[in-house]
GROMACS .gro file of C-alpha atoms in nm:
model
  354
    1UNK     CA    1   0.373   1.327  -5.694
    2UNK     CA    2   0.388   1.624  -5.922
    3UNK     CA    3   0.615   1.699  -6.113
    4UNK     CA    4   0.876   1.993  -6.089
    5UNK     CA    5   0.877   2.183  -6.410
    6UNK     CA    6   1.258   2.372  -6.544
    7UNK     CA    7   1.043   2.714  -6.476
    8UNK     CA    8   1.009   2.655  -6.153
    9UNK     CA    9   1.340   2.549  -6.078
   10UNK     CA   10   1.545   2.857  -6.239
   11UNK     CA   11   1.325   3.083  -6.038
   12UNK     CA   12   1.443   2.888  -5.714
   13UNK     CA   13   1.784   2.875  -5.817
   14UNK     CA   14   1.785   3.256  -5.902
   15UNK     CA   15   1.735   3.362  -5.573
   16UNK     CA   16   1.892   3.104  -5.346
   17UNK     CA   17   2.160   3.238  -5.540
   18UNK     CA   18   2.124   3.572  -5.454
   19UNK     CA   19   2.029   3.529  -5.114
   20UNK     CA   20   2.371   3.345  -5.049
   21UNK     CA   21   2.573   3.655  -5.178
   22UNK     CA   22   2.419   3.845  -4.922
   23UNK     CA   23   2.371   3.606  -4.591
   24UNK     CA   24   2.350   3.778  -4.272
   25UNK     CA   25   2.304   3.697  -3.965
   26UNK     CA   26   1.941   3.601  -3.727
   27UNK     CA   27   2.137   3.476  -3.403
   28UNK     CA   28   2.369   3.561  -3.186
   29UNK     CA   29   2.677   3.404  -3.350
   30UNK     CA   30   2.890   3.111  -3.099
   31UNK     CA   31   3.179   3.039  -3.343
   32UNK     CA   32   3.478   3.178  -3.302
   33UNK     CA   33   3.468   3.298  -3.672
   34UNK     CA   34   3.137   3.434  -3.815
   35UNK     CA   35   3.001   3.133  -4.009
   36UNK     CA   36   2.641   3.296  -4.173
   37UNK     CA   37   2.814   3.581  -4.326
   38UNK     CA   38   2.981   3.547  -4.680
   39UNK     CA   39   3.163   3.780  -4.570
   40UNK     CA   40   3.405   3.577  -4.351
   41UNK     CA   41   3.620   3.289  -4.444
   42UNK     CA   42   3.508   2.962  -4.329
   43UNK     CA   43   3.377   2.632  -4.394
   44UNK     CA   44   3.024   2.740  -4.471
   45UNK     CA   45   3.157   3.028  -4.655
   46UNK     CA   46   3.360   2.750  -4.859
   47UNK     CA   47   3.066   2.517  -4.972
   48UNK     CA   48   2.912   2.785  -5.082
   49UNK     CA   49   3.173   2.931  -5.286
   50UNK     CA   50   3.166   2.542  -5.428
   51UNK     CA   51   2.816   2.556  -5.495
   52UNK     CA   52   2.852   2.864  -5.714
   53UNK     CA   53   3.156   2.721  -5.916
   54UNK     CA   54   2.975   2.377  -6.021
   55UNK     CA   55   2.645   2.633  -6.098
   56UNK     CA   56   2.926   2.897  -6.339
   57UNK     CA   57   3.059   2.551  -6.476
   58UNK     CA   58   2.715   2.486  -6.576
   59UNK     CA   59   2.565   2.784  -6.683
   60UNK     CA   60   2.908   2.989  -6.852
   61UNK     CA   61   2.724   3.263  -6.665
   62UNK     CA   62   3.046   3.543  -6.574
   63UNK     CA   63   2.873   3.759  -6.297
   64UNK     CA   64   2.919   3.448  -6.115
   65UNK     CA   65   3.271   3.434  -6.227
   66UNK     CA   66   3.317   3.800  -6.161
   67UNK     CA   67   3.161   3.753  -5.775
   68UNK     CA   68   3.388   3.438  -5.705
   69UNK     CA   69   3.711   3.591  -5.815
   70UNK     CA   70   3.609   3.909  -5.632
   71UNK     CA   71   3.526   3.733  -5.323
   72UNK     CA   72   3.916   3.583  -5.303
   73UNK     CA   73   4.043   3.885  -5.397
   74UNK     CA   74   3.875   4.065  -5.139
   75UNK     CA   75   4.025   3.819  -4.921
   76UNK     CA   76   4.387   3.838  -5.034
   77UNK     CA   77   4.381   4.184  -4.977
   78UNK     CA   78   4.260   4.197  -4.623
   79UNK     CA   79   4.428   3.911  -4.473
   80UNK     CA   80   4.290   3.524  -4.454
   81UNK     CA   81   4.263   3.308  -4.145
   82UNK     CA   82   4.525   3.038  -3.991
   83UNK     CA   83   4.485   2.663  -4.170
   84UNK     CA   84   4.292   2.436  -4.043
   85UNK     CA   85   4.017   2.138  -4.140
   86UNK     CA   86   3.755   2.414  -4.172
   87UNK     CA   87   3.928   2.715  -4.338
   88UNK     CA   88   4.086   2.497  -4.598
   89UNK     CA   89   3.751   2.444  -4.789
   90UNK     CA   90   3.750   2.792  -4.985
   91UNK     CA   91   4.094   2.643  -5.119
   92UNK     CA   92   3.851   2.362  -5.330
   93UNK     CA   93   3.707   2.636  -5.502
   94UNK     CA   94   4.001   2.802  -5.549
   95UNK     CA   95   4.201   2.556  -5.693
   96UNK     CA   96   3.920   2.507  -5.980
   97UNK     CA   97   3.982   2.922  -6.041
   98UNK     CA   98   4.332   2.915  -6.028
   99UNK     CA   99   4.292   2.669  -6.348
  100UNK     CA  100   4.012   2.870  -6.497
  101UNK     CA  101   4.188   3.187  -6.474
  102UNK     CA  102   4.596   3.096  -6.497
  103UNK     CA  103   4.639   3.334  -6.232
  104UNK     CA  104   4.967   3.266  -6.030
  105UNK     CA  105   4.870   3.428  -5.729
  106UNK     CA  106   4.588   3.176  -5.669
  107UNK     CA  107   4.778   2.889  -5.766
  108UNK     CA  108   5.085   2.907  -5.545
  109UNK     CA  109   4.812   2.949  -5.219
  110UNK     CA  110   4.687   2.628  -5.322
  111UNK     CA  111   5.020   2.493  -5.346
  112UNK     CA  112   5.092   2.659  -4.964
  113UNK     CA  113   4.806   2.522  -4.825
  114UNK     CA  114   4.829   2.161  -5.002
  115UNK     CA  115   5.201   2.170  -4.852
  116UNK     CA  116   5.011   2.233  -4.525
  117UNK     CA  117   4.761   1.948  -4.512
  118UNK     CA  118   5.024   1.683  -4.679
  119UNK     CA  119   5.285   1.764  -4.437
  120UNK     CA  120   5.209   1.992  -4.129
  121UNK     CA  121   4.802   1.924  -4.040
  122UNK     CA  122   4.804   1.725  -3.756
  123UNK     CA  123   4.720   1.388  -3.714
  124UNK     CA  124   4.529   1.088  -3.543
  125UNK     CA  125   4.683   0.748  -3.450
  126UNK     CA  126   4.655   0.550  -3.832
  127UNK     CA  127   4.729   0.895  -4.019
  128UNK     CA  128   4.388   1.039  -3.987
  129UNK     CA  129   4.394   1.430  -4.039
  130UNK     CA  130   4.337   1.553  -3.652
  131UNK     CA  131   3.972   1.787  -3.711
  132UNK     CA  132   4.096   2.110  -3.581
  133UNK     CA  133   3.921   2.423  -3.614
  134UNK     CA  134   3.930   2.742  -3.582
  135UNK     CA  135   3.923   2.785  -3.152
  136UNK     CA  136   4.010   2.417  -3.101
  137UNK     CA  137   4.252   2.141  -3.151
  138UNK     CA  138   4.011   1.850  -3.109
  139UNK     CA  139   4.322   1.643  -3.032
  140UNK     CA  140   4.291   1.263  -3.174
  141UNK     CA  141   3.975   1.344  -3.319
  142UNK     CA  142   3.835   1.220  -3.634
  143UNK     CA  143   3.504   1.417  -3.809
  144UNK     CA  144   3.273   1.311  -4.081
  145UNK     CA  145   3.280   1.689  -4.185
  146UNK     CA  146   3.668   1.667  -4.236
  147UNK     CA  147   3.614   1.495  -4.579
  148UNK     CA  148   3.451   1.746  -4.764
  149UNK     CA  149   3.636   2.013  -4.643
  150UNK     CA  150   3.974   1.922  -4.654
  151UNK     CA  151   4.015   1.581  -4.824
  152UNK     CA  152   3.841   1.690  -5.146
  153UNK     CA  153   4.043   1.978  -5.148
  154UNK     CA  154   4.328   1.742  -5.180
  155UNK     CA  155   4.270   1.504  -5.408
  156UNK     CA  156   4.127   1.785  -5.650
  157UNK     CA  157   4.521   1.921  -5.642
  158UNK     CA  158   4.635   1.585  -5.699
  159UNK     CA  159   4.481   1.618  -6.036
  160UNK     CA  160   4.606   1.977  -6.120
  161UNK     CA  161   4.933   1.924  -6.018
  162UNK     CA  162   4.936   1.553  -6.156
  163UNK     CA  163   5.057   1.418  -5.793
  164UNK     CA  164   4.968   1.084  -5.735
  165UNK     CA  165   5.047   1.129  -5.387
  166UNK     CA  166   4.787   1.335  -5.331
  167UNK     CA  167   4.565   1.074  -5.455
  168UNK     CA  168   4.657   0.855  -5.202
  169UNK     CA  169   4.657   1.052  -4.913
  170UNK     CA  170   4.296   1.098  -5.025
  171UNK     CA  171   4.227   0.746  -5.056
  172UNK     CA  172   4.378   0.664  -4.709
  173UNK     CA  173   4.218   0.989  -4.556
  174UNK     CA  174   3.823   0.804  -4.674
  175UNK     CA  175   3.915   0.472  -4.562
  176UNK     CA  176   4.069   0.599  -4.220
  177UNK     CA  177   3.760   0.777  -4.188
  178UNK     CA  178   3.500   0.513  -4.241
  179UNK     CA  179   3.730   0.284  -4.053
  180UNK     CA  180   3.629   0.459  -3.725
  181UNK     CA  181   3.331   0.651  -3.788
  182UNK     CA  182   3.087   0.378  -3.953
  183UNK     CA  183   2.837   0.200  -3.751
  184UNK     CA  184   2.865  -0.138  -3.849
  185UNK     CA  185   2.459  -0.177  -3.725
  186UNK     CA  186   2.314   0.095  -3.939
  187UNK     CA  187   2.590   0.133  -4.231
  188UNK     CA  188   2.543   0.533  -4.120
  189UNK     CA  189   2.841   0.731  -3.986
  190UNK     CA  190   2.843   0.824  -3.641
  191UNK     CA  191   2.978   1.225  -3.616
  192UNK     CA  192   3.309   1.157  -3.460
  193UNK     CA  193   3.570   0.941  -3.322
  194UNK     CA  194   3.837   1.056  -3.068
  195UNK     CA  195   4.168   0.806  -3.008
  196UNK     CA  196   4.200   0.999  -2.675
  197UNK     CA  197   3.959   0.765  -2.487
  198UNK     CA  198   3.829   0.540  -2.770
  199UNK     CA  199   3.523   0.640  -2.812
  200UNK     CA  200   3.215   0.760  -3.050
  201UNK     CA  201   3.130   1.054  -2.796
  202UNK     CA  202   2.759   1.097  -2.816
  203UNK     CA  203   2.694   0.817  -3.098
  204UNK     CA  204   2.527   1.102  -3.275
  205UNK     CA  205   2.408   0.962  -3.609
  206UNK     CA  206   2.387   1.327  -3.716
  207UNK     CA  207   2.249   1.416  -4.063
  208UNK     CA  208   2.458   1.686  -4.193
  209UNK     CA  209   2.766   1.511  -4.092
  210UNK     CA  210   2.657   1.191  -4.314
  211UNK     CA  211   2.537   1.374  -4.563
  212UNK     CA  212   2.878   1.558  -4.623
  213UNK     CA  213   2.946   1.176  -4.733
  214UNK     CA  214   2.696   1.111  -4.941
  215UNK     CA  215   2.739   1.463  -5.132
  216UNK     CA  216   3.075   1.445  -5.112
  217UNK     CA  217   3.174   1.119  -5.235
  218UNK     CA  218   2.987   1.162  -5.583
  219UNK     CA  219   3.191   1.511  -5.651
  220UNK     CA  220   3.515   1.265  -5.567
  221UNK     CA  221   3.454   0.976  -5.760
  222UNK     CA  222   3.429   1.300  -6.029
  223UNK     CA  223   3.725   1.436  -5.970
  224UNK     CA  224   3.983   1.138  -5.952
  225UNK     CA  225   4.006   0.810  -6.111
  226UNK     CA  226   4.051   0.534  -5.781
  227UNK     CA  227   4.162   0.174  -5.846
  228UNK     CA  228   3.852  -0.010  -5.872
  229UNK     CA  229   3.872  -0.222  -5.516
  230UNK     CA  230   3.849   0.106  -5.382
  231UNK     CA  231   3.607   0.287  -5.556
  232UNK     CA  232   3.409  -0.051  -5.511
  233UNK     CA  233   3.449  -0.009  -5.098
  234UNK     CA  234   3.323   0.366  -5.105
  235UNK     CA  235   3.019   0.294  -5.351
  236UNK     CA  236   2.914   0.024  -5.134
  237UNK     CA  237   2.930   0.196  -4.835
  238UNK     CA  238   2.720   0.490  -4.995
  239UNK     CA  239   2.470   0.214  -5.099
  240UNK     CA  240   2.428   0.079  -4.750
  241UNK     CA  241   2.383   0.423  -4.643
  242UNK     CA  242   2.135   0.573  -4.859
  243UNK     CA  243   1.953   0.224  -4.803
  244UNK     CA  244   1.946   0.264  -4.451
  245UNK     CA  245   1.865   0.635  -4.534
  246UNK     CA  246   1.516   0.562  -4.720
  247UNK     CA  247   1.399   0.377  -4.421
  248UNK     CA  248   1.454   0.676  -4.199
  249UNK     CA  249   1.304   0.934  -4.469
  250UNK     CA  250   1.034   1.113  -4.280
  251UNK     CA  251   0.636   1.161  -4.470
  252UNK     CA  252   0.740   1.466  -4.519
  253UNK     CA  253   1.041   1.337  -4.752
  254UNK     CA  254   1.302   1.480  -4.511
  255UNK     CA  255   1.597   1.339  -4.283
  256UNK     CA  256   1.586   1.446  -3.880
  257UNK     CA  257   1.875   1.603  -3.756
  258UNK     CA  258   1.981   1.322  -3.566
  259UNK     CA  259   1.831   1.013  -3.868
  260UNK     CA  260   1.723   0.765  -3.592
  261UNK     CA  261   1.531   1.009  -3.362
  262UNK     CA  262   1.217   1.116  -3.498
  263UNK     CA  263   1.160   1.397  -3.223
  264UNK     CA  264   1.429   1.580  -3.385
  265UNK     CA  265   1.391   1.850  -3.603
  266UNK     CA  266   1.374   1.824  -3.992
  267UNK     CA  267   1.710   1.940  -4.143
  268UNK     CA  268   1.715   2.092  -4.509
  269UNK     CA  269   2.051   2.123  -4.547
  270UNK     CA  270   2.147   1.789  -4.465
  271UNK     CA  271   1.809   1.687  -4.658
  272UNK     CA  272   1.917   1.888  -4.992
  273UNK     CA  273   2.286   1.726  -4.966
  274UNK     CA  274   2.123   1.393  -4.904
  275UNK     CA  275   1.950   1.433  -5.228
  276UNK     CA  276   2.206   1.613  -5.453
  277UNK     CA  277   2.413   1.258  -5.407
  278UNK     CA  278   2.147   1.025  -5.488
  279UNK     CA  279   2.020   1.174  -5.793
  280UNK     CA  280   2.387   1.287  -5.889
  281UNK     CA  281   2.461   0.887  -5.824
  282UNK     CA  282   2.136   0.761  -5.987
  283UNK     CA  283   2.203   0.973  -6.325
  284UNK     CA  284   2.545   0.835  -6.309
  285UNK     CA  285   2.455   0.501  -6.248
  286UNK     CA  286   2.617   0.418  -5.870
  287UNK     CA  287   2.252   0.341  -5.723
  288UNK     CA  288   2.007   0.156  -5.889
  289UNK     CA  289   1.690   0.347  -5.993
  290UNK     CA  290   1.468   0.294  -5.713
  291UNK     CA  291   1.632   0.558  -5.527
  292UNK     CA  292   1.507   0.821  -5.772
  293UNK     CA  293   1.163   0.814  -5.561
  294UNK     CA  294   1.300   0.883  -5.214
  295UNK     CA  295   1.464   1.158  -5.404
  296UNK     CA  296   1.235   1.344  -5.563
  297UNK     CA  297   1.024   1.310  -5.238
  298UNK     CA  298   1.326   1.506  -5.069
  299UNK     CA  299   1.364   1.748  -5.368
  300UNK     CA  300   0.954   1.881  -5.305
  301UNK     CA  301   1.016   1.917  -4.911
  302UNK     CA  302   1.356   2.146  -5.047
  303UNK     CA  303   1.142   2.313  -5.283
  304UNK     CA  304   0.873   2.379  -5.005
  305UNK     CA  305   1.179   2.526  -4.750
  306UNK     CA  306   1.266   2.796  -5.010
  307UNK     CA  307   1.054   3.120  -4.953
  308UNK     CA  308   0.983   3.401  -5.167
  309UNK     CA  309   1.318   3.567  -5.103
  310UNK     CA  310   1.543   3.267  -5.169
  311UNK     CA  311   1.618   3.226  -4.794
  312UNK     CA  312   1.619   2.814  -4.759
  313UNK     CA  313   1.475   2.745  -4.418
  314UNK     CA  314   1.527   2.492  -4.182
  315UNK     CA  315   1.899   2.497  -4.159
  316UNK     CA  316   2.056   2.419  -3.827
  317UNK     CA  317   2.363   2.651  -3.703
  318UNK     CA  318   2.716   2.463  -3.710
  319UNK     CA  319   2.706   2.221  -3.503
  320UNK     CA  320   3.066   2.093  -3.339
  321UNK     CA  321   3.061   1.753  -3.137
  322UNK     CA  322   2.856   1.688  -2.919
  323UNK     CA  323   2.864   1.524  -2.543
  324UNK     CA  324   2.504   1.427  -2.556
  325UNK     CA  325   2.227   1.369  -2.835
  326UNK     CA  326   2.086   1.689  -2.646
  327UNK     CA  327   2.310   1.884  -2.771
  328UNK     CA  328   2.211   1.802  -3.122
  329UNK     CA  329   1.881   1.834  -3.069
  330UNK     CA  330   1.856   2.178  -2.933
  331UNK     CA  331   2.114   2.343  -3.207
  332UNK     CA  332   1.977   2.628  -3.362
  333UNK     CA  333   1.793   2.669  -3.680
  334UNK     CA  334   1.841   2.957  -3.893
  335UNK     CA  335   1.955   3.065  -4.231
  336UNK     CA  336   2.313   2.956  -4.338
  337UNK     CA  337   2.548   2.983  -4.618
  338UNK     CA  338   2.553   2.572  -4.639
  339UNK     CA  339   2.174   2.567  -4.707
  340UNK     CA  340   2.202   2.800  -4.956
  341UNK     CA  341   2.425   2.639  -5.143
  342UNK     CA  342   2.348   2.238  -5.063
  343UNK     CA  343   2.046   2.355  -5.203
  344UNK     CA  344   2.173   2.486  -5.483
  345UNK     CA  345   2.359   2.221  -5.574
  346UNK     CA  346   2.021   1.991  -5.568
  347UNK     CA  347   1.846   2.236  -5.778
  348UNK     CA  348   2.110   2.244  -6.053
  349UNK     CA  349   2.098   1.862  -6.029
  350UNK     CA  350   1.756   1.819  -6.014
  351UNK     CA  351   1.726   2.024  -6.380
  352UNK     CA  352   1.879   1.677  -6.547
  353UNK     CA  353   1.603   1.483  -6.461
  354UNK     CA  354   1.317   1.693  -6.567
   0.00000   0.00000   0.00000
């Protein structure tokens, strides 16, 4: 396989980049918020505010800066959306500004919407955080996606306000989770579990959902120190999973929307996130070394979904639960926020191991 030189890679991260600053919309939108447009607040709006902090972190460079402290303000000043799962992941970006910029302002709304989650999100039987959204309750329901956009949020406060509790919560909030959403079969997480009924609804073994584990984990183990049984549990079941992972990988190097149904459609997103969390884990040393082929396979079919104006294709539109597999299968495809920056976060990776 060829090898992917540092040239190549700035030029791809340059305009994903600028492509995700200016995201608009090629489908008729069916979210009750507008999730394409970095415009709006939203989950997809808050990965890829995420994705642009860890690249400012890495680069120093201040337009970025400049753009993500704009972007809140912007927000402040025109009024932000009711709390929920979804709308609380800008708030993991913002708590990283509201250190890097000592502004009060941004810290107390991380302190509101902390108090929130800890204290007033609802809840599953066992203490799981009920996955509401914006448009619906989702009573008793328990998402994959509900880690990386609300859990990381707070155990990353734990650490800036030096509040063990909200280290636990976290903990509890990733074991609850795998509890009831991993298939004991495949080690792969199925997309949701509902108490109301007991059940896994479609089974979906959907790719973006597991990969908001396998990207998401790595950034956490960052973030916090765990007690070592723990950290232990969560490596081991990201090594099951990206085992189980490589034996789904398709020629092409990429992961199928749904990962054990190979007449579904290739996903980049999930395929970019995928990858971001094995190298990230590999360099780090939480999977052994033979993953670093799988993921470098992954990286070229990223690199190949990027065309000449930054726009990463292949990106399936959000994608709530579904009753059947159908309904995964027939989601949209089209250019979102969450490719942009899942693939941004693989390129920036990618540059320490070239």
């Amino acid at each position: 396989m060829e090898a992917v030189s540092r040239t190549v890679l700035e030029g791809h991260i340059a305009r994903v980049i600028e492509r995700m600053k200016d995201m608009r919309g090629s489908i008729h939108e069916t979210a009750p918020i507008g999730i394409i447009s970095m415009d709006n607040w939203e989950w997809p709006q808050g990965v890829g505010l995420f994705a642009l902090y860890r690249y400012y972190r890495e680069t120093g460079e201040q337009e970025i800066l400049h753009y993500l402290t704009g972007w809140f303000d912007s927000k402040l000043d025109g009024g932000i959306p009711a709390k929920n799962v979804n709308t609380m992941c800008p708030m993991l970006t913002l708590s990283y500004l509201a250190e890097e910029t000592g502004r009060a302002d941004y810290m107390q709304l991380c302190r509101e919407w902390l108090e929130y989650a800890l204290h007033d999100m609802p809840r599953t039987e066992e203490g799981g955080l009920q996955h509401e959204v914006t448009g619906s309750p989702n009573t008793g329901q328990l998402w994959d996606d509900t880690l990386y956009m609300t859990v990381l949020f707070v155990a990353r406060m734990g650490i800036v306000l030096k509040e063990e509790a909200c280290i636990q919560e976290s903990i509890r909030q990733f074991l609850v989770h795998l509890k009831y959403l991993t298939d004991p079969v495949t080690g792969l997480f199925f997309h949701g579990w509902t108490f109301e009924g007991g059940h896994h609804f479609a089974r979906a073994l959907w790719a973006r959902g597991n990969s908001w584990y396998t990207a998401g984990l790595v950034d956490y183990l960052e973030m916090v120190e765990l007690p070592s049984g723990v950290s232990s549990f969560l490596l081991s079941s990201l090594a099951r999973q990206v085992r189980k992972l490589t034996e789904l990988q398709a020629p092409e190097g990429a992961w199928h929307t749904l990962l054990d149904d190979s007449s579904s459609y290739l996903e980049t997103s999930a395929t970019a996130a995928f990858t971001y969390g094995m190298l990230k884990a590999v360099r780090q040393g939480l999977l052994p070394e033979d993953c670093r082929k799988p993921a470098m396979a992954a990286l070229h079919y990223v690199l190949g979904q990027i065309d000449e104006e930054g726009v990463v294709q292949g990106v399936s539109y959000g994608t709530g639960m579904g009753a059947t597999l159908d309904d995964y299968r027939e989601i949209p495809v089209c250019p979102m926020p969450y490719g942009q920056s899942m693939a941004l976060l693989l390129l920036v990776e990618a540059m320490k191991h070239v």
